[in-house]
Short mmCIF file of C-alpha atoms in Angstrom, two decimals:
data_model
loop_
_atom_site.label_atom_id
_atom_site.label_comp_id
_atom_site.label_asym_id
_atom_site.label_seq_id
_atom_site.Cartn_x
_atom_site.Cartn_y
_atom_site.Cartn_z
CA UNK A 4 -22.68 -4.65 -13.29
CA UNK A 5 -21.66 -5.02 -9.69
CA UNK A 6 -22.70 -6.82 -6.55
CA UNK A 7 -22.67 -5.38 -3.04
CA UNK A 8 -22.82 -7.47 0.11
CA UNK A 9 -23.75 -5.86 3.39
CA UNK A 10 -22.79 -7.58 6.60
CA UNK A 11 -24.21 -6.12 9.79
CA UNK A 12 -24.81 -6.73 13.40
CA UNK A 13 -28.46 -7.30 14.18
CA UNK A 14 -30.42 -4.04 14.08
CA UNK A 15 -27.48 -1.98 12.87
CA UNK A 16 -29.22 -0.44 9.88
CA UNK A 17 -28.12 -2.90 7.18
CA UNK A 18 -31.59 -3.18 5.68
CA UNK A 19 -32.08 0.59 5.55
CA UNK A 20 -28.71 0.92 3.81
CA UNK A 21 -29.58 -1.82 1.31
CA UNK A 22 -32.86 -0.12 0.46
CA UNK A 23 -31.16 3.25 0.08
CA UNK A 24 -28.55 1.77 -2.27
CA UNK A 25 -31.25 -0.02 -4.20
CA UNK A 26 -33.08 3.28 -4.78
CA UNK A 27 -29.94 5.18 -5.74
CA UNK A 28 -28.36 2.56 -8.00
CA UNK A 29 -31.40 0.74 -9.29
CA UNK A 30 -29.97 -2.56 -8.00
CA UNK A 31 -32.12 -5.41 -6.75
CA UNK A 32 -32.27 -5.78 -2.99
CA UNK A 33 -31.87 -9.40 -1.90
CA UNK A 34 -32.37 -10.53 1.64
CA UNK A 35 -32.27 -13.87 3.37
CA UNK A 36 -35.94 -14.57 2.67
CA UNK A 37 -35.44 -14.27 -1.09
CA UNK A 38 -32.53 -16.72 -0.90
CA UNK A 39 -34.39 -19.14 1.33
CA UNK A 40 -37.38 -19.11 -1.01
CA UNK A 41 -35.20 -19.83 -4.01
CA UNK A 42 -33.21 -22.53 -2.21
CA UNK A 43 -36.45 -24.19 -1.09
CA UNK A 44 -37.24 -24.80 -4.75
CA UNK A 45 -34.82 -27.75 -4.48
CA UNK A 46 -37.51 -29.38 -2.36
CA UNK A 47 -36.50 -28.63 1.21
CA UNK A 48 -38.37 -26.85 3.97
CA UNK A 49 -37.95 -23.08 4.26
CA UNK A 50 -37.99 -23.38 8.05
CA UNK A 51 -35.09 -25.84 7.99
CA UNK A 52 -33.14 -23.55 5.70
CA UNK A 53 -33.75 -20.59 7.98
CA UNK A 54 -32.65 -22.57 10.98
CA UNK A 55 -29.45 -23.62 9.23
CA UNK A 56 -28.70 -19.95 8.64
CA UNK A 57 -29.65 -18.81 12.11
CA UNK A 58 -28.56 -21.47 14.54
CA UNK A 59 -24.82 -21.78 15.06
CA UNK A 60 -23.54 -25.29 14.55
CA UNK A 61 -21.80 -27.12 17.34
CA UNK A 62 -19.10 -29.72 17.17
CA UNK A 63 -21.61 -32.27 18.39
CA UNK A 64 -24.17 -31.25 15.82
CA UNK A 65 -26.16 -34.35 14.89
CA UNK A 66 -27.43 -32.58 11.82
CA UNK A 67 -24.05 -31.49 10.49
CA UNK A 68 -24.62 -33.09 7.13
CA UNK A 69 -28.02 -31.48 6.79
CA UNK A 70 -26.38 -28.17 7.39
CA UNK A 71 -23.93 -28.89 4.57
CA UNK A 72 -26.91 -29.63 2.34
CA UNK A 73 -28.74 -26.44 3.27
CA UNK A 74 -25.67 -24.29 2.82
CA UNK A 75 -24.97 -25.82 -0.57
CA UNK A 76 -28.51 -24.90 -1.58
CA UNK A 77 -28.27 -21.42 -0.10
CA UNK A 78 -25.01 -20.73 -1.94
CA UNK A 79 -26.48 -22.01 -5.19
CA UNK A 80 -29.52 -19.80 -4.71
CA UNK A 81 -27.42 -16.76 -3.89
CA UNK A 82 -25.12 -17.14 -6.88
CA UNK A 83 -28.20 -17.59 -9.07
CA UNK A 84 -29.60 -14.32 -7.76
CA UNK A 85 -26.46 -12.21 -8.05
CA UNK A 86 -24.72 -13.74 -11.07
CA UNK A 87 -26.00 -11.13 -13.46
CA UNK A 88 -24.85 -8.29 -11.17
CA UNK A 89 -26.75 -5.15 -10.14
CA UNK A 90 -27.68 -6.74 -6.83
CA UNK A 91 -27.33 -5.96 -3.13
CA UNK A 92 -27.37 -8.84 -0.67
CA UNK A 93 -27.90 -8.02 2.98
CA UNK A 94 -27.86 -11.25 4.86
CA UNK A 95 -25.57 -13.49 6.77
CA UNK A 96 -22.14 -14.19 5.28
CA UNK A 97 -22.78 -12.96 1.74
CA UNK A 98 -19.13 -12.00 1.45
CA UNK A 99 -18.14 -15.55 2.42
CA UNK A 100 -20.75 -17.41 0.38
CA UNK A 101 -19.64 -15.42 -2.67
CA UNK A 102 -15.94 -15.73 -2.00
CA UNK A 103 -14.18 -16.52 -5.20
CA UNK A 104 -12.13 -13.58 -6.33
CA UNK A 105 -14.79 -11.72 -8.26
CA UNK A 106 -15.12 -8.06 -7.35
CA UNK A 107 -18.14 -7.92 -5.14
CA UNK A 108 -18.02 -4.87 -2.91
CA UNK A 109 -17.93 -6.30 0.60
CA UNK A 110 -19.25 -3.84 3.14
CA UNK A 111 -20.03 -4.02 6.81
CA UNK A 112 -22.04 -1.72 9.03
CA UNK A 113 -21.38 -1.43 12.73
CA UNK A 114 -23.52 0.64 15.04
CA UNK A 115 -23.21 1.70 18.66
CA UNK A 116 -25.09 -0.49 21.10
CA UNK A 117 -27.43 2.36 22.09
CA UNK A 118 -28.61 2.78 18.49
CA UNK A 119 -29.26 -0.95 18.23
CA UNK A 120 -31.09 -1.15 21.55
CA UNK A 121 -33.40 1.67 20.50
CA UNK A 122 -34.07 -0.01 17.16
CA UNK A 123 -34.98 -3.32 18.84
CA UNK A 124 -37.19 -1.57 21.35
CA UNK A 125 -39.03 0.33 18.63
CA UNK A 126 -39.36 -2.60 16.27
CA UNK A 127 -39.98 -5.51 18.63
CA UNK A 128 -41.43 -3.59 21.59
CA UNK A 129 -38.91 -5.21 23.96
CA UNK A 130 -37.84 -3.86 27.32
CA UNK A 131 -34.32 -2.45 27.41
CA UNK A 132 -32.87 -5.54 29.12
CA UNK A 133 -34.63 -7.91 26.74
CA UNK A 134 -33.38 -5.88 23.79
CA UNK A 135 -29.79 -6.11 25.02
CA UNK A 136 -30.13 -9.85 25.61
CA UNK A 137 -31.63 -10.32 22.14
CA UNK A 138 -28.84 -8.38 20.40
CA UNK A 139 -26.14 -10.23 22.30
CA UNK A 140 -27.69 -13.61 21.49
CA UNK A 141 -28.03 -12.91 17.77
CA UNK A 142 -24.50 -11.48 17.57
CA UNK A 143 -23.07 -14.47 19.37
CA UNK A 144 -24.93 -16.90 17.11
CA UNK A 145 -23.65 -15.14 14.00
CA UNK A 146 -20.13 -15.01 15.35
CA UNK A 147 -20.17 -18.74 16.11
CA UNK A 148 -21.73 -19.51 12.75
CA UNK A 149 -19.02 -17.82 10.72
CA UNK A 150 -16.27 -19.08 12.99
CA UNK A 151 -17.41 -22.67 12.69
CA UNK A 152 -18.21 -22.74 9.01
CA UNK A 153 -15.54 -20.45 7.64
CA UNK A 154 -12.96 -20.31 10.42
CA UNK A 155 -12.98 -16.52 10.49
CA UNK A 156 -13.93 -13.84 12.97
CA UNK A 157 -17.17 -12.26 11.80
CA UNK A 158 -16.06 -8.80 12.99
CA UNK A 159 -12.61 -8.88 11.40
CA UNK A 160 -12.46 -5.76 9.20
CA UNK A 161 -9.99 -7.41 6.82
CA UNK A 162 -12.87 -9.56 5.50
CA UNK A 163 -14.51 -6.46 4.03
CA UNK A 164 -13.58 -3.70 1.60
CA UNK A 165 -15.27 -1.00 3.66
CA UNK A 166 -16.51 -0.98 7.24
CA UNK A 167 -18.67 1.96 8.30
CA UNK A 168 -19.55 2.87 11.84
CA UNK A 169 -22.86 4.70 11.88
CA UNK A 170 -22.18 6.27 15.26
CA UNK A 171 -21.24 9.56 13.61
CA UNK A 172 -21.88 8.86 9.94
CA UNK A 173 -25.50 8.71 8.89
CA UNK A 174 -26.74 5.74 6.89
CA UNK A 175 -27.69 8.18 4.10
CA UNK A 176 -24.06 9.29 3.96
CA UNK A 177 -22.79 5.71 3.88
CA UNK A 178 -25.25 5.11 1.06
CA UNK A 179 -23.91 8.13 -0.82
CA UNK A 180 -20.27 7.06 -0.44
CA UNK A 181 -20.94 3.50 -1.60
CA UNK A 182 -23.14 4.52 -4.50
CA UNK A 183 -20.57 7.05 -5.70
CA UNK A 184 -17.97 4.27 -5.73
CA UNK A 185 -20.28 2.19 -7.86
CA UNK A 186 -21.22 5.00 -10.21
CA UNK A 187 -17.50 5.67 -10.68
CA UNK A 188 -17.46 2.05 -11.86
CA UNK A 189 -14.85 1.10 -9.26
CA UNK A 190 -16.33 -2.34 -8.75
CA UNK A 191 -17.55 -3.05 -12.24
CA UNK A 192 -17.51 -6.62 -13.49
CA UNK A 193 -14.87 -6.95 -16.19
CA UNK A 194 -15.29 -9.90 -18.59
CA UNK A 195 -12.70 -11.81 -16.49
CA UNK A 196 -14.61 -11.06 -13.32
CA UNK A 197 -17.88 -12.12 -14.88
CA UNK A 198 -16.19 -15.38 -15.81
CA UNK A 199 -15.15 -15.91 -12.19
CA UNK A 200 -18.68 -15.21 -11.02
CA UNK A 201 -20.07 -17.64 -13.60
CA UNK A 202 -17.55 -20.26 -12.47
CA UNK A 203 -18.50 -19.80 -8.83
CA UNK A 204 -22.17 -20.07 -9.72
CA UNK A 205 -21.73 -23.21 -11.81
CA UNK A 206 -19.63 -24.87 -9.10
CA UNK A 207 -22.26 -24.10 -6.47
CA UNK A 208 -25.09 -25.43 -8.68
CA UNK A 209 -23.25 -28.69 -9.25
CA UNK A 210 -22.63 -28.99 -5.52
CA UNK A 211 -26.31 -28.35 -4.82
CA UNK A 212 -27.40 -30.93 -7.40
CA UNK A 213 -25.06 -33.49 -5.85
CA UNK A 214 -26.31 -32.62 -2.36
CA UNK A 215 -29.95 -33.07 -3.31
CA UNK A 216 -29.67 -36.16 -5.52
CA UNK A 217 -30.56 -39.31 -3.57
CA UNK A 218 -27.60 -41.30 -4.94
CA UNK A 219 -25.01 -38.71 -3.84
CA UNK A 220 -26.79 -36.86 -1.04
CA UNK A 221 -24.63 -38.38 1.73
CA UNK A 222 -21.42 -36.92 0.25
CA UNK A 223 -19.69 -33.64 1.09
CA UNK A 224 -17.73 -32.54 -1.96
CA UNK A 225 -15.69 -29.60 -3.19
CA UNK A 226 -16.57 -28.46 -6.67
CA UNK A 227 -14.52 -26.04 -8.74
CA UNK A 228 -15.72 -24.91 -12.14
CA UNK A 229 -13.92 -23.13 -14.92
CA UNK A 230 -15.65 -22.18 -18.13
CA UNK A 231 -17.94 -25.21 -18.03
CA UNK A 232 -15.24 -27.69 -16.93
CA UNK A 233 -15.91 -29.00 -13.44
CA UNK A 234 -13.42 -30.64 -11.05
CA UNK A 235 -14.82 -32.51 -8.07
CA UNK A 236 -12.85 -33.40 -4.96
CA UNK A 237 -13.80 -35.41 -1.91
CA UNK A 238 -14.57 -38.92 -0.73
CA UNK A 239 -17.28 -41.29 -1.90
CA UNK A 240 -18.81 -44.04 0.22
CA UNK A 241 -19.19 -46.66 -2.50
CA UNK A 242 -17.48 -47.30 -5.82
CA UNK A 243 -20.83 -46.89 -7.54
CA UNK A 244 -21.03 -43.30 -6.35
CA UNK A 245 -18.07 -42.29 -8.52
CA UNK A 246 -20.16 -42.85 -11.64
CA UNK A 247 -23.18 -41.25 -9.98
CA UNK A 248 -21.20 -38.13 -9.11
CA UNK A 249 -20.10 -37.87 -12.71
CA UNK A 250 -23.61 -38.45 -14.00
CA UNK A 251 -25.28 -35.91 -11.71
CA UNK A 252 -22.62 -33.27 -12.31
CA UNK A 253 -22.74 -33.76 -16.08
CA UNK A 254 -26.49 -33.20 -16.03
CA UNK A 255 -26.19 -29.75 -14.44
CA UNK A 256 -26.92 -27.15 -17.12
CA UNK A 257 -23.73 -25.40 -18.25
CA UNK A 258 -21.33 -28.26 -17.45
CA UNK A 259 -19.21 -29.31 -20.42
CA UNK A 260 -16.83 -31.76 -18.74
CA UNK A 261 -16.36 -33.38 -15.33
CA UNK A 262 -13.01 -34.24 -13.76
CA UNK A 263 -13.22 -36.76 -10.92
CA UNK A 264 -9.51 -37.56 -10.64
CA UNK A 265 -9.47 -36.23 -7.08
CA UNK A 266 -12.51 -38.16 -5.98
CA UNK A 267 -11.22 -40.64 -3.40
CA UNK A 268 -12.73 -44.12 -3.53
CA UNK A 269 -13.82 -45.86 -0.31
CA UNK A 270 -11.00 -47.46 1.65
CA UNK A 271 -11.06 -51.25 1.45
CA UNK A 272 -10.32 -53.00 4.76
CA UNK B 22 -4.79 20.55 5.05
CA UNK B 23 -1.70 20.00 7.14
CA UNK B 24 -0.26 16.49 7.31
CA UNK B 25 0.79 15.48 10.82
CA UNK B 26 2.62 12.41 12.05
CA UNK B 27 3.09 10.96 15.47
CA UNK B 28 6.65 12.29 15.38
CA UNK B 29 5.29 15.85 15.18
CA UNK B 30 3.33 15.29 18.37
CA UNK B 31 6.27 13.59 20.08
CA UNK B 32 8.44 16.62 19.29
CA UNK B 33 5.91 18.82 21.09
CA UNK B 34 5.55 16.44 24.03
CA UNK B 35 9.34 16.15 24.38
CA UNK B 36 9.51 19.81 25.27
CA UNK B 37 8.35 18.51 28.68
CA UNK B 38 11.62 16.83 29.60
CA UNK B 39 11.79 14.15 26.92
CA UNK B 40 8.64 12.56 28.31
CA UNK B 41 7.61 10.99 25.02
CA UNK B 42 11.04 9.47 24.52
CA UNK B 43 10.90 8.01 28.01
CA UNK B 44 7.56 6.37 27.24
CA UNK B 45 8.68 5.03 23.89
CA UNK B 46 11.89 3.65 25.38
CA UNK B 47 10.09 2.15 28.36
CA UNK B 48 7.53 0.56 26.05
CA UNK B 49 10.29 -1.38 24.37
CA UNK B 50 11.15 -3.02 27.66
CA UNK B 51 7.66 -2.92 29.12
CA UNK B 52 7.79 -6.39 30.56
CA UNK B 53 10.65 -5.47 32.90
CA UNK B 54 9.59 -1.92 33.58
CA UNK B 55 5.84 -2.06 33.95
CA UNK B 56 5.41 0.11 37.01
CA UNK B 57 7.59 2.90 35.66
CA UNK B 58 5.82 2.86 32.34
CA UNK B 59 2.45 2.78 34.03
CA UNK B 60 3.30 5.98 35.89
CA UNK B 61 4.18 7.66 32.60
CA UNK B 62 0.98 6.62 30.89
CA UNK B 63 -1.28 9.38 32.18
CA UNK B 64 1.07 12.33 31.54
CA UNK B 65 1.91 10.96 28.13
CA UNK B 66 -1.74 10.79 27.08
CA UNK B 67 -2.50 14.25 28.44
CA UNK B 68 0.43 15.84 26.67
CA UNK B 69 -0.14 13.96 23.41
CA UNK B 70 -3.74 15.09 23.37
CA UNK B 71 -2.78 18.67 24.10
CA UNK B 72 -0.13 18.57 21.35
CA UNK B 73 -2.61 17.21 18.81
CA UNK B 74 -5.27 19.73 19.82
CA UNK B 75 -2.75 22.54 19.41
CA UNK B 76 -2.44 21.60 15.75
CA UNK B 77 -6.16 20.95 15.32
CA UNK B 78 -7.01 24.43 16.62
CA UNK B 79 -4.81 25.99 13.96
CA UNK B 80 -6.70 24.49 11.06
CA UNK B 81 -7.47 21.31 9.17
CA UNK B 82 -5.06 18.46 9.76
CA UNK B 83 -4.67 14.88 8.60
CA UNK B 84 -2.97 13.00 11.42
CA UNK B 85 -1.57 9.56 10.89
CA UNK B 86 -0.17 7.92 13.95
CA UNK B 87 -0.84 5.25 16.54
CA UNK B 88 -3.93 6.47 18.31
CA UNK B 89 -5.26 9.67 16.78
CA UNK B 90 -8.76 8.19 16.78
CA UNK B 91 -8.63 7.95 20.58
CA UNK B 92 -7.14 11.37 21.18
CA UNK B 93 -10.03 13.44 19.86
CA UNK B 94 -13.12 12.16 21.65
CA UNK B 95 -16.29 14.18 21.31
CA UNK B 96 -15.00 16.17 18.33
CA UNK B 97 -17.73 15.61 15.78
CA UNK B 98 -15.81 16.94 12.78
CA UNK B 99 -12.95 14.48 13.27
CA UNK B 100 -13.13 11.53 10.88
CA UNK B 101 -11.59 8.46 12.45
CA UNK B 102 -10.32 6.31 9.62
CA UNK B 103 -8.34 3.10 9.57
CA UNK B 104 -6.55 1.72 6.56
CA UNK B 105 -5.82 -1.99 6.39
CA UNK B 106 -4.17 -4.03 3.68
CA UNK B 107 -3.51 -7.71 3.11
CA UNK B 108 -0.10 -8.92 4.21
CA UNK B 109 1.28 -9.62 0.71
CA UNK B 110 0.54 -6.04 -0.36
CA UNK B 111 2.17 -4.63 2.77
CA UNK B 112 5.22 -6.86 2.33
CA UNK B 113 5.54 -5.77 -1.28
CA UNK B 114 5.30 -2.08 -0.41
CA UNK B 115 7.84 -2.35 2.40
CA UNK B 116 10.29 -4.35 0.29
CA UNK B 117 10.21 -1.64 -2.38
CA UNK B 118 10.31 1.27 0.04
CA UNK B 119 13.12 0.04 2.26
CA UNK B 120 14.90 -2.34 -0.09
CA UNK B 121 14.29 -5.36 2.17
CA UNK B 122 14.02 -9.05 1.43
CA UNK B 123 10.58 -10.63 1.72
CA UNK B 124 11.59 -12.34 4.95
CA UNK B 125 12.87 -9.11 6.45
CA UNK B 126 9.74 -7.24 5.43
CA UNK B 127 7.46 -9.88 6.93
CA UNK B 128 9.42 -9.87 10.17
CA UNK B 129 9.32 -6.07 10.38
CA UNK B 130 5.58 -5.94 9.75
CA UNK B 131 4.93 -8.63 12.36
CA UNK B 132 6.99 -6.75 14.91
CA UNK B 133 5.40 -3.36 14.21
CA UNK B 134 1.88 -4.82 14.31
CA UNK B 135 2.58 -6.45 17.64
CA UNK B 136 4.06 -3.27 19.08
CA UNK B 137 1.13 -1.13 17.94
CA UNK B 138 -1.40 -3.60 19.21
CA UNK B 139 0.35 -3.81 22.59
CA UNK B 140 0.68 -0.04 22.72
CA UNK B 141 -3.01 0.64 22.12
CA UNK B 142 -4.05 -2.01 24.61
CA UNK B 143 -1.70 -0.73 27.28
CA UNK B 144 -2.22 2.99 26.74
CA UNK B 145 -5.93 3.08 26.07
CA UNK B 146 -7.24 -0.36 27.01
CA UNK B 147 -8.59 -0.82 23.48
CA UNK B 148 -8.05 -3.21 20.64
CA UNK B 149 -6.41 -1.61 17.64
CA UNK B 150 -8.52 -3.77 15.35
CA UNK B 151 -11.91 -2.91 16.80
CA UNK B 152 -13.87 -1.36 13.90
CA UNK B 153 -16.26 0.30 16.33
CA UNK B 154 -13.53 2.74 17.29
CA UNK B 155 -13.42 4.14 13.76
CA UNK B 156 -15.91 5.83 11.50
CA UNK B 157 -14.58 4.00 8.50
CA UNK B 158 -12.16 1.16 7.77
CA UNK B 159 -10.85 0.85 4.23
CA UNK B 160 -9.24 -2.36 3.05
CA UNK B 161 -6.70 -1.76 0.29
CA UNK B 162 -6.97 -5.32 -0.93
CA UNK B 163 -9.34 -4.22 -3.67
CA UNK B 164 -9.79 -0.51 -3.04
CA UNK B 165 -6.99 1.48 -4.70
CA UNK B 166 -5.13 4.30 -2.94
CA UNK B 167 -6.78 7.00 -5.10
CA UNK B 168 -10.21 5.52 -4.42
CA UNK B 169 -9.54 5.35 -0.69
CA UNK B 170 -8.40 8.96 -0.83
CA UNK B 171 -11.59 9.96 -2.70
CA UNK B 172 -13.77 8.21 -0.15
CA UNK B 173 -12.13 10.07 2.71
CA UNK B 174 -12.22 13.42 0.95
CA UNK B 175 -15.91 12.89 0.21
CA UNK B 176 -16.60 12.00 3.80
CA UNK B 177 -14.73 14.99 5.19
CA UNK B 178 -16.52 17.38 2.87
CA UNK B 179 -20.02 16.21 3.55
CA UNK B 180 -22.27 17.54 6.25
CA UNK B 181 -21.90 14.88 8.97
CA UNK B 182 -18.27 15.90 9.44
CA UNK B 183 -18.34 19.56 8.66
CA UNK B 184 -17.02 21.73 11.48
CA UNK B 185 -19.78 23.58 13.30
CA UNK B 186 -19.57 26.31 15.94
CA UNK B 187 -20.40 23.59 18.50
CA UNK B 188 -17.69 21.19 17.33
CA UNK B 189 -15.10 23.99 17.20
CA UNK B 190 -16.12 24.94 20.73
CA UNK B 191 -15.64 21.29 21.73
CA UNK B 192 -12.05 21.48 20.41
CA UNK B 193 -11.42 24.59 22.51
CA UNK B 194 -12.95 22.98 25.59
CA UNK B 195 -10.89 19.82 25.15
CA UNK B 196 -7.78 21.86 24.59
CA UNK B 197 -8.36 23.98 27.67
CA UNK B 198 -8.94 20.97 29.90
CA UNK B 199 -5.79 19.29 28.49
CA UNK B 200 -3.84 22.52 29.18
CA UNK B 201 -5.06 22.59 32.78
CA UNK B 202 -4.12 18.95 33.33
CA UNK B 203 -0.73 19.59 31.72
CA UNK B 204 -0.16 22.57 34.05
CA UNK B 205 -0.96 20.36 37.06
CA UNK B 206 1.55 17.81 35.78
CA UNK B 207 4.19 20.49 35.42
CA UNK B 208 3.95 21.56 39.04
CA UNK B 209 5.61 19.44 41.77
CA UNK B 210 2.77 20.30 44.19
CA UNK B 211 0.13 18.73 41.98
CA UNK B 212 1.98 16.30 39.74
CA UNK B 213 0.89 13.32 41.83
CA UNK B 214 -2.79 14.28 41.92
CA UNK B 215 -4.99 12.28 39.64
CA UNK B 216 -7.87 14.57 38.82
CA UNK B 217 -10.11 14.90 35.81
CA UNK B 218 -10.88 18.18 34.04
CA UNK B 219 -13.75 19.37 31.88
CA UNK B 220 -14.10 22.83 30.40
CA UNK B 221 -17.06 24.80 29.15
CA UNK B 222 -16.12 28.16 27.74
CA UNK B 223 -13.52 29.38 30.22
CA UNK B 224 -15.09 27.56 33.15
CA UNK B 225 -13.13 24.54 34.26
CA UNK B 226 -14.38 21.80 36.56
CA UNK B 227 -11.80 19.61 38.24
CA UNK B 228 -12.93 16.38 39.83
CA UNK B 229 -11.05 14.01 42.06
CA UNK B 230 -10.39 12.85 45.62
CA UNK B 231 -10.93 14.83 48.83
CA UNK B 232 -8.16 17.42 49.21
CA UNK B 233 -6.97 19.31 52.28
CA UNK B 234 -7.17 23.11 52.14
CA UNK B 235 -3.57 23.76 51.06
CA UNK B 236 -3.61 21.12 48.34
CA UNK B 237 -6.91 22.34 47.07
CA UNK B 238 -5.73 25.95 47.00
CA UNK B 239 -2.57 25.01 45.12
CA UNK B 240 -4.62 23.07 42.60
CA UNK B 241 -7.04 25.92 42.05
CA UNK B 242 -4.25 28.50 41.77
CA UNK B 243 -2.36 26.50 39.17
CA UNK B 244 -5.48 25.81 37.14
CA UNK B 245 -6.64 29.43 37.32
CA UNK B 246 -3.27 30.63 36.02
CA UNK B 247 -3.68 28.71 32.74
CA UNK B 248 -4.32 31.02 29.80
CA UNK B 249 -8.01 31.01 28.86
CA UNK B 250 -9.29 29.87 32.23
CA UNK B 251 -11.86 32.27 33.71
CA UNK B 252 -13.16 30.20 36.60
CA UNK B 253 -12.25 26.91 38.30
CA UNK B 254 -14.24 24.73 40.64
CA UNK B 255 -13.23 21.54 42.35
CA UNK B 256 -15.64 18.65 42.90
CA UNK B 257 -14.96 15.67 45.05
CA UNK B 258 -15.91 12.40 43.58
CA UNK B 259 -14.93 9.86 41.05
CA UNK B 260 -13.86 11.20 37.73
CA UNK B 261 -11.92 9.48 34.99
CA UNK B 262 -8.47 10.96 35.41
CA UNK B 263 -8.11 11.28 31.70
CA UNK B 264 -11.28 10.80 29.79
CA UNK B 265 -10.89 9.41 26.29
CA UNK B 266 -14.23 7.80 26.06
CA UNK B 267 -16.87 10.44 25.53
#
């Protein structure tokens, strides 16, 4: 059981690669729409979720907290989808949303600008100049998004296990190299790794439940899970929320205990 | 497959009056000696490329050095790979290899990284970290050495990177144009001329500024005398004096 994430510039062939890997390995192909659909099951609008994933936040963002909410839901949805392994996610920041030490194979595809322009022109019927402008806008948005939310440079190769440039290497060849790594069981989930993935998933579900519950929805909390035991860190607005946090977290399926020692009470003036 | 290092190329380049050593030494004090170093940049690149192509023509090579990926443009059977590793792993390896303390190893890595980054930016105007300059970047954080080796071997052996008559001809053309430029550098009459060279079979096209009759004749004579050159023409116009981009 393994999970592959594919990061890509817009129109760089990431989807084609994901589909090729899916055929070769028999893994499920998961894209942003699948995640958005699943996250929307928490009762939020799919359009709002999409916007949170597309539009880069700004420091003056009036909807910063909403973005926290949407990302909590997106992460919960993604971990739900990939927890059992045998999955390929090609969407924004999969390698960051799934960061947690488990051995997902983090890949990135880069493509020469000419290849991307041609793809946009073919697919969207844009003029050459419009295609260039579109690519630059999407790239810039994605760069800002990852920089703001994760403090990292989207293009930094050290964030990935493998970065392929499809200027000279065909996508079929990239697909072959990656699938041979997987069939050699290089990125297999060991029981320890599966535990880490389960912990990440449980932590993200608790965070999503807290984000969506009306009594705790104004909070932004860190949640770390280990084998059913959950530790929650952050600040509450009222003393009553401490009990609410514990109650909501305890109700999440899979949680066996909740530690709120690092939950800071409101400051009394 | 022959294993080549930057030192192998430097040894070849140094046969031209210790040129490589001059560049390396000047680089160390680049801030004070910019103009001198700048003048050495073009000959250094030409001679390094010629040295590397000399080895490449003789058979399969694995070159690990500063800028191999920039020295073989347009050679479709050259795999441009970059290996990166997280700092703790690099520190650990260096401590074991050179019996250093952790602090010493960190300092050494920081210094070498900075030098390489500065070198690539100065020499080629490129960022060392730009993944678009490579066909493949492998991060050793979770990919083991044997796995990385397997990936590269697989890639080299598959069709996208197999040598073809066309790609072997491209090596010969690159080599011939580098030889012509090196010959022009070697001659006091033409050493100052910044011209570009392209070769197709034995036909060489030189491109550069307007030249008076005597200068042009000298240029053509020197280029024609290079082994393998059958015909030379000179075109006036703008040409990259040393093209590493195609």
